[in-house]
Amino acid sequence: MTADRAVREVGQSTAAFTCTIERVKLIEFAQALHLGNPVYSDLAAAVEHGYRDVVACPGFINSLTLGLREVKAATFGLAGVKAVAGEMRWESRGVVCAGDRLSGRCVLARMTEKAGRRPMDALEFETELVNQFGDKVLTVTETTLVFKD
Amino acid sequence: MAGGYPEYLCPRISHVDIAWACVATSDANPLHLDREFAVRQRGYQDVLVPGTMLVGWIGEYLAEWAGSPERVLRWQVRFTAPVWPNEQVTLRGRELARIEDEEGTLVSCEVIAATAEEKIAAHGSAQIRIPCSSI
């Protein structure tokens, strides 16, 4: 077992974090993808549709946009390892808008070994997010496949 | 539409679009941004379209199907093959099951992201809520 693998343990988590969703980032993303619905990029359209601000497109909230990449790498021994994204999952209980403050911590929920031509560890990270109103608004689950060779 | 949802042709994505998406998501991975690195050091034909872009399209597709973003309740995406800049990706949705309750209809569905050569780039599955009035 390598030193990196040795630091990982199911149940282990990052420190608690809080992140504010920036309107400009939502607009940049919607424009890069040429999303047609204006609630993702136009404040006036979003308000007209009853939202408090520009809406985060489903899937926009993830480890990257929450600023967790370095924190996860340091916590779970992922710095410098060969890894690919396997699967992403969202359980949504409400909409996320620009200006929302999301708080949570990222937990290593499951860890399995995958045999095959290139053996891998499948690491499943779960991040439950609470907004500024105290609502459990979203759970993001991401699988990272870490090559053993 | 019973049994499915109209397919959606994703826009062909340029290197500039990829750069903007990476800025928006704070993704500095050179596999998405540095063609020289992707081709010479990793052996790919070009930079890779970030998975977050496929996720964004699938997310919007599900939101359009459901009628609004907050009706996309549970969903997941599994990446199965790389997508290259300017490649045409089509999303195809298929209804798998539906449950009627007092709040409307809960639809279980799947979404496939396929290229023109029928390469499956991503596979999504979801539960979305469709209001009674839109059935």
Tab-separated table of C-alpha atoms in Angstrom:
chain	number	residue	atom	x	y	z
A	1	MET	CA	0.000	0.000	0.000
A	2	THR	CA	1.339	3.423	-0.918
A	3	ALA	CA	1.569	6.297	1.525
A	4	ASP	CA	-1.237	8.094	-0.308
A	5	ARG	CA	-3.623	5.163	0.038
A	6	ALA	CA	-2.724	4.727	3.681
A	7	VAL	CA	-4.168	8.135	4.626
A	8	ARG	CA	-7.641	7.296	3.318
A	9	GLU	CA	-10.313	6.010	5.619
A	10	VAL	CA	-14.064	5.731	5.162
A	11	GLY	CA	-15.794	8.374	7.279
A	12	GLN	CA	-12.831	10.731	7.085
A	13	SER	CA	-13.824	14.272	6.086
A	14	THR	CA	-12.492	17.667	5.165
A	15	ALA	CA	-12.873	20.544	7.582
A	16	ALA	CA	-16.212	22.349	7.405
A	17	PHE	CA	-16.329	25.003	4.688
A	18	THR	CA	-18.597	27.804	3.492
A	19	CYS	CA	-18.706	28.987	-0.100
A	20	THR	CA	-20.627	31.844	-1.732
A	21	ILE	CA	-21.990	31.139	-5.219
A	22	GLU	CA	-20.879	33.964	-7.503
A	23	ARG	CA	-23.285	35.270	-10.132
A	24	VAL	CA	-20.479	35.906	-12.643
A	25	LYS	CA	-19.437	32.238	-12.496
A	26	LEU	CA	-22.986	31.042	-13.189
A	27	ILE	CA	-23.242	33.415	-16.150
A	28	GLU	CA	-19.831	32.397	-17.547
A	29	PHE	CA	-20.799	28.729	-17.319
A	30	ALA	CA	-24.223	29.225	-18.941
A	31	GLN	CA	-22.680	31.254	-21.747
A	32	ALA	CA	-19.852	28.749	-22.335
A	33	LEU	CA	-22.475	25.995	-22.720
A	34	HIS	CA	-24.857	28.211	-24.744
A	35	LEU	CA	-27.671	27.310	-22.344
A	36	GLY	CA	-30.970	28.563	-23.716
A	37	ASN	CA	-32.910	29.225	-20.500
A	38	PRO	CA	-32.242	32.855	-19.412
A	39	VAL	CA	-32.726	32.065	-15.690
A	40	TYR	CA	-29.126	30.741	-15.756
A	41	SER	CA	-27.612	33.971	-17.055
A	42	ASP	CA	-30.019	36.930	-16.786
A	43	LEU	CA	-30.886	38.379	-13.375
A	44	ALA	CA	-34.069	40.110	-14.591
A	45	ALA	CA	-35.343	36.883	-16.223
A	46	ALA	CA	-34.536	34.871	-13.104
A	47	VAL	CA	-36.409	37.334	-10.851
A	48	GLU	CA	-39.336	37.406	-13.268
A	49	HIS	CA	-39.565	33.612	-12.909
A	50	GLY	CA	-39.672	33.923	-9.118
A	51	TYR	CA	-36.041	33.194	-8.229
A	52	ARG	CA	-34.029	35.394	-5.852
A	53	ASP	CA	-31.108	35.638	-8.305
A	54	VAL	CA	-29.549	33.892	-11.315
A	55	VAL	CA	-30.049	30.120	-10.948
A	56	ALA	CA	-27.220	27.570	-10.760
A	57	CYS	CA	-27.732	25.186	-13.662
A	58	PRO	CA	-28.305	21.630	-12.323
A	59	GLY	CA	-24.880	20.025	-11.965
A	60	PHE	CA	-22.955	23.270	-11.624
A	61	ILE	CA	-22.398	22.677	-7.913
A	62	ASN	CA	-19.590	20.166	-7.464
A	63	SER	CA	-16.159	19.840	-5.850
A	64	LEU	CA	-14.544	22.149	-8.384
A	65	THR	CA	-17.055	24.974	-8.109
A	66	LEU	CA	-17.117	24.642	-4.316
A	67	GLY	CA	-13.336	25.170	-4.345
A	68	LEU	CA	-12.616	21.764	-2.807
A	69	ARG	CA	-10.023	20.401	-5.227
A	70	GLU	CA	-6.917	21.246	-3.167
A	71	VAL	CA	-8.635	20.522	0.139
A	72	LYS	CA	-9.689	17.059	-1.052
A	73	ALA	CA	-6.236	16.377	-2.469
A	74	ALA	CA	-4.590	17.237	0.837
A	75	THR	CA	-7.131	15.453	3.030
A	76	PHE	CA	-7.449	12.223	1.069
A	77	GLY	CA	-3.946	11.847	-0.381
A	78	LEU	CA	-4.897	12.665	-3.970
A	79	ALA	CA	-2.106	15.099	-4.807
A	80	GLY	CA	-0.120	13.874	-7.796
A	81	VAL	CA	-2.003	10.597	-8.239
A	82	LYS	CA	-3.436	9.420	-11.577
A	83	ALA	CA	-7.194	9.731	-11.261
A	84	VAL	CA	-10.292	10.241	-13.390
A	85	ALA	CA	-13.858	11.287	-12.635
A	86	GLY	CA	-16.142	8.261	-12.578
A	87	GLU	CA	-19.632	9.333	-11.672
A	88	MET	CA	-21.392	12.394	-10.269
A	89	ARG	CA	-24.711	12.326	-8.428
A	90	TRP	CA	-26.979	15.036	-7.041
A	91	GLU	CA	-29.921	14.877	-4.675
A	92	SER	CA	-31.639	18.236	-4.778
A	93	ARG	CA	-34.146	19.593	-2.267
A	94	GLY	CA	-34.205	23.163	-3.538
A	95	VAL	CA	-32.738	25.565	-6.023
A	96	VAL	CA	-29.312	27.198	-5.617
A	97	CYS	CA	-28.998	30.828	-6.739
A	98	ALA	CA	-26.213	33.373	-7.037
A	99	GLY	CA	-25.335	34.873	-3.674
A	100	ASP	CA	-26.278	31.712	-1.767
A	101	ARG	CA	-23.854	30.675	0.959
A	102	LEU	CA	-23.444	26.920	1.008
A	103	SER	CA	-21.865	25.169	3.982
A	104	GLY	CA	-20.828	21.570	4.394
A	105	ARG	CA	-17.981	19.115	4.594
A	106	CYS	CA	-16.829	16.503	2.130
A	107	VAL	CA	-16.838	12.938	3.496
A	108	LEU	CA	-15.196	9.841	2.053
A	109	ALA	CA	-18.376	7.748	2.173
A	110	ARG	CA	-17.303	4.563	0.409
A	111	MET	CA	-14.108	3.030	-0.905
A	112	THR	CA	-13.968	-0.053	-3.124
A	113	GLU	CA	-11.285	-1.753	-5.185
A	114	LYS	CA	-11.866	-2.420	-8.856
A	115	ALA	CA	-9.954	-5.228	-10.544
A	116	GLY	CA	-9.203	-5.205	-14.275
A	117	ARG	CA	-6.538	-4.287	-16.753
A	118	ARG	CA	-5.717	-1.213	-14.674
A	119	PRO	CA	-6.702	-1.853	-11.043
A	120	MET	CA	-8.256	1.165	-9.331
A	121	ASP	CA	-9.610	2.414	-6.046
A	122	ALA	CA	-13.110	3.871	-6.430
A	123	LEU	CA	-13.495	6.647	-3.869
A	124	GLU	CA	-17.007	7.958	-3.291
A	125	PHE	CA	-17.153	11.437	-1.756
A	126	GLU	CA	-20.368	12.828	-0.345
A	127	THR	CA	-20.938	16.528	0.376
A	128	GLU	CA	-24.186	17.619	2.003
A	129	LEU	CA	-24.810	21.331	1.545
A	130	VAL	CA	-26.870	23.637	3.754
A	131	ASN	CA	-27.758	27.127	2.527
A	132	GLN	CA	-27.888	30.431	4.410
A	133	PHE	CA	-31.518	29.710	5.399
A	134	GLY	CA	-30.529	26.459	7.100
A	135	ASP	CA	-32.102	24.316	4.372
A	136	LYS	CA	-30.379	21.061	3.361
A	137	VAL	CA	-30.523	22.073	-0.255
A	138	LEU	CA	-28.277	19.609	-2.052
A	139	THR	CA	-26.176	16.474	-1.624
A	140	VAL	CA	-23.388	15.985	-4.153
A	141	THR	CA	-21.771	12.557	-4.496
A	142	GLU	CA	-18.715	12.151	-6.696
A	143	THR	CA	-16.727	9.033	-7.517
A	144	THR	CA	-13.032	9.432	-8.229
A	145	LEU	CA	-11.215	6.488	-9.798
A	146	VAL	CA	-7.595	6.358	-8.642
A	147	PHE	CA	-5.245	4.152	-10.650
A	148	LYS	CA	-3.031	1.898	-8.555
A	149	ASP	CA	-0.220	1.680	-11.117
B	1	MET	CA	-44.110	12.977	-24.824
B	2	ALA	CA	-44.873	9.421	-23.688
B	3	GLY	CA	-41.847	7.133	-23.366
B	4	GLY	CA	-39.232	9.778	-24.110
B	5	TYR	CA	-38.342	13.394	-24.603
B	6	PRO	CA	-37.269	15.182	-27.795
B	7	GLU	CA	-33.568	14.808	-28.453
B	8	TYR	CA	-31.329	17.829	-28.062
B	9	LEU	CA	-28.369	18.697	-30.257
B	10	CYS	CA	-25.733	20.229	-27.985
B	11	PRO	CA	-23.842	23.140	-29.537
B	12	ARG	CA	-20.481	22.272	-31.036
B	13	ILE	CA	-18.002	23.424	-28.427
B	14	SER	CA	-14.966	25.490	-29.351
B	15	HIS	CA	-11.658	25.728	-27.488
B	16	VAL	CA	-12.784	29.186	-26.354
B	17	ASP	CA	-16.026	27.783	-24.885
B	18	ILE	CA	-13.969	25.179	-23.019
B	19	ALA	CA	-11.695	27.885	-21.652
B	20	TRP	CA	-14.689	29.884	-20.400
B	21	ALA	CA	-16.229	26.800	-18.784
B	22	CYS	CA	-12.917	26.061	-17.048
B	23	VAL	CA	-12.758	29.636	-15.760
B	24	ALA	CA	-16.337	29.369	-14.494
B	25	THR	CA	-15.680	26.088	-12.689
B	26	SER	CA	-12.124	26.896	-11.517
B	27	ASP	CA	-10.835	23.893	-13.456
B	28	ALA	CA	-7.169	24.370	-14.336
B	29	ASN	CA	-6.647	20.829	-15.645
B	30	PRO	CA	-4.301	21.117	-18.673
B	31	LEU	CA	-6.118	18.199	-20.344
B	32	HIS	CA	-8.906	20.707	-21.066
B	33	LEU	CA	-6.794	23.767	-21.801
B	34	ASP	CA	-3.395	22.847	-23.204
B	35	ARG	CA	-3.548	21.062	-26.573
B	36	GLU	CA	0.201	20.491	-26.597
B	37	PHE	CA	0.002	18.733	-23.221
B	38	ALA	CA	-3.062	16.657	-24.164
B	39	VAL	CA	-1.588	15.507	-27.491
B	40	ARG	CA	2.132	15.198	-26.809
B	41	GLN	CA	2.134	14.094	-23.183
B	42	ARG	CA	-1.096	12.141	-22.894
B	43	GLY	CA	-1.558	10.874	-26.434
B	44	TYR	CA	-5.054	12.283	-26.988
B	45	GLN	CA	-6.146	13.687	-30.344
B	46	ASP	CA	-7.023	17.076	-28.780
B	47	VAL	CA	-7.993	18.578	-25.437
B	48	LEU	CA	-10.922	16.901	-23.686
B	49	VAL	CA	-14.264	18.673	-23.300
B	50	PRO	CA	-14.685	18.872	-19.486
B	51	GLY	CA	-17.189	16.459	-17.970
B	52	THR	CA	-18.780	19.447	-16.248
B	53	MET	CA	-19.956	20.670	-19.665
B	54	LEU	CA	-21.716	17.371	-20.387
B	55	VAL	CA	-23.181	17.554	-16.895
B	56	GLY	CA	-24.448	21.091	-17.573
B	57	TRP	CA	-26.168	20.057	-20.798
B	58	ILE	CA	-27.721	16.974	-19.231
B	59	GLY	CA	-28.826	19.057	-16.232
B	60	GLU	CA	-30.501	21.642	-18.442
B	61	TYR	CA	-32.076	18.900	-20.574
B	62	LEU	CA	-33.612	17.340	-17.450
B	63	ALA	CA	-34.749	20.765	-16.200
B	64	GLU	CA	-36.467	21.468	-19.532
B	65	TRP	CA	-38.110	18.035	-19.426
B	66	ALA	CA	-39.321	18.616	-15.852
B	67	GLY	CA	-40.350	22.227	-16.515
B	68	SER	CA	-37.906	23.952	-14.130
B	69	PRO	CA	-34.534	23.271	-12.468
B	70	GLU	CA	-35.950	22.611	-8.985
B	71	ARG	CA	-37.990	19.683	-10.315
B	72	VAL	CA	-34.811	17.731	-11.077
B	73	LEU	CA	-34.736	15.811	-7.798
B	74	ARG	CA	-32.140	13.057	-8.016
B	75	TRP	CA	-29.827	12.400	-10.904
B	76	GLN	CA	-26.446	11.038	-11.770
B	77	VAL	CA	-24.038	11.050	-14.671
B	78	ARG	CA	-21.416	8.438	-15.524
B	79	PHE	CA	-18.691	9.381	-17.990
B	80	THR	CA	-17.912	6.650	-20.499
B	81	ALA	CA	-15.877	8.203	-23.342
B	82	PRO	CA	-14.092	11.483	-24.076
B	83	VAL	CA	-15.666	14.267	-26.149
B	84	TRP	CA	-13.461	16.409	-28.385
B	85	PRO	CA	-13.884	20.080	-29.329
B	86	ASN	CA	-16.337	20.641	-32.206
B	87	GLU	CA	-17.749	17.130	-31.853
B	88	GLN	CA	-21.533	16.948	-32.182
B	89	VAL	CA	-23.191	15.536	-29.070
B	90	THR	CA	-26.867	14.596	-28.989
B	91	LEU	CA	-28.868	14.010	-25.811
B	92	ARG	CA	-31.616	11.414	-25.907
B	93	GLY	CA	-34.018	10.916	-23.015
B	94	ARG	CA	-36.167	7.912	-22.314
B	95	GLU	CA	-38.800	7.474	-19.656
B	96	LEU	CA	-38.373	4.296	-17.610
B	97	ALA	CA	-41.220	4.506	-15.074
B	98	ARG	CA	-43.673	6.930	-13.545
B	99	ILE	CA	-45.427	7.155	-10.204
B	100	GLU	CA	-48.506	9.343	-9.729
B	101	ASP	CA	-48.993	11.028	-6.357
B	102	GLU	CA	-50.707	14.100	-4.902
B	103	GLU	CA	-47.856	16.382	-6.008
B	104	GLY	CA	-47.927	15.281	-9.621
B	105	THR	CA	-45.900	12.686	-11.434
B	106	LEU	CA	-42.510	11.329	-10.489
B	107	VAL	CA	-40.732	10.200	-13.638
B	108	SER	CA	-37.669	7.919	-13.665
B	109	CYS	CA	-35.710	8.407	-16.839
B	110	GLU	CA	-32.352	7.963	-18.495
B	111	VAL	CA	-30.367	10.295	-20.723
B	112	ILE	CA	-27.690	9.217	-23.163
B	113	ALA	CA	-25.111	11.663	-24.539
B	114	ALA	CA	-23.983	10.261	-27.889
B	115	THR	CA	-21.735	11.586	-30.641
B	116	ALA	CA	-22.517	11.473	-34.363
B	117	GLU	CA	-20.591	8.174	-34.533
B	118	GLU	CA	-22.856	6.815	-31.764
B	119	LYS	CA	-20.044	6.843	-29.216
B	120	ILE	CA	-21.719	7.033	-25.788
B	121	ALA	CA	-19.927	9.833	-23.944
B	122	ALA	CA	-22.075	9.862	-20.825
B	123	HIS	CA	-24.999	8.033	-19.352
B	124	GLY	CA	-27.402	9.769	-16.986
B	125	SER	CA	-30.327	8.611	-14.932
B	126	ALA	CA	-32.739	10.767	-12.981
B	127	GLN	CA	-35.929	11.218	-11.066
B	128	ILE	CA	-37.793	14.359	-12.089
B	129	ARG	CA	-41.127	15.730	-10.955
B	130	ILE	CA	-43.567	16.769	-13.620
B	131	PRO	CA	-46.592	18.798	-12.497
B	132	CYS	CA	-50.073	17.443	-13.251
B	133	SER	CA	-50.835	20.307	-15.644
B	134	SER	CA	-47.950	19.499	-18.006
B	135	ILE	CA	-48.836	15.830	-18.639
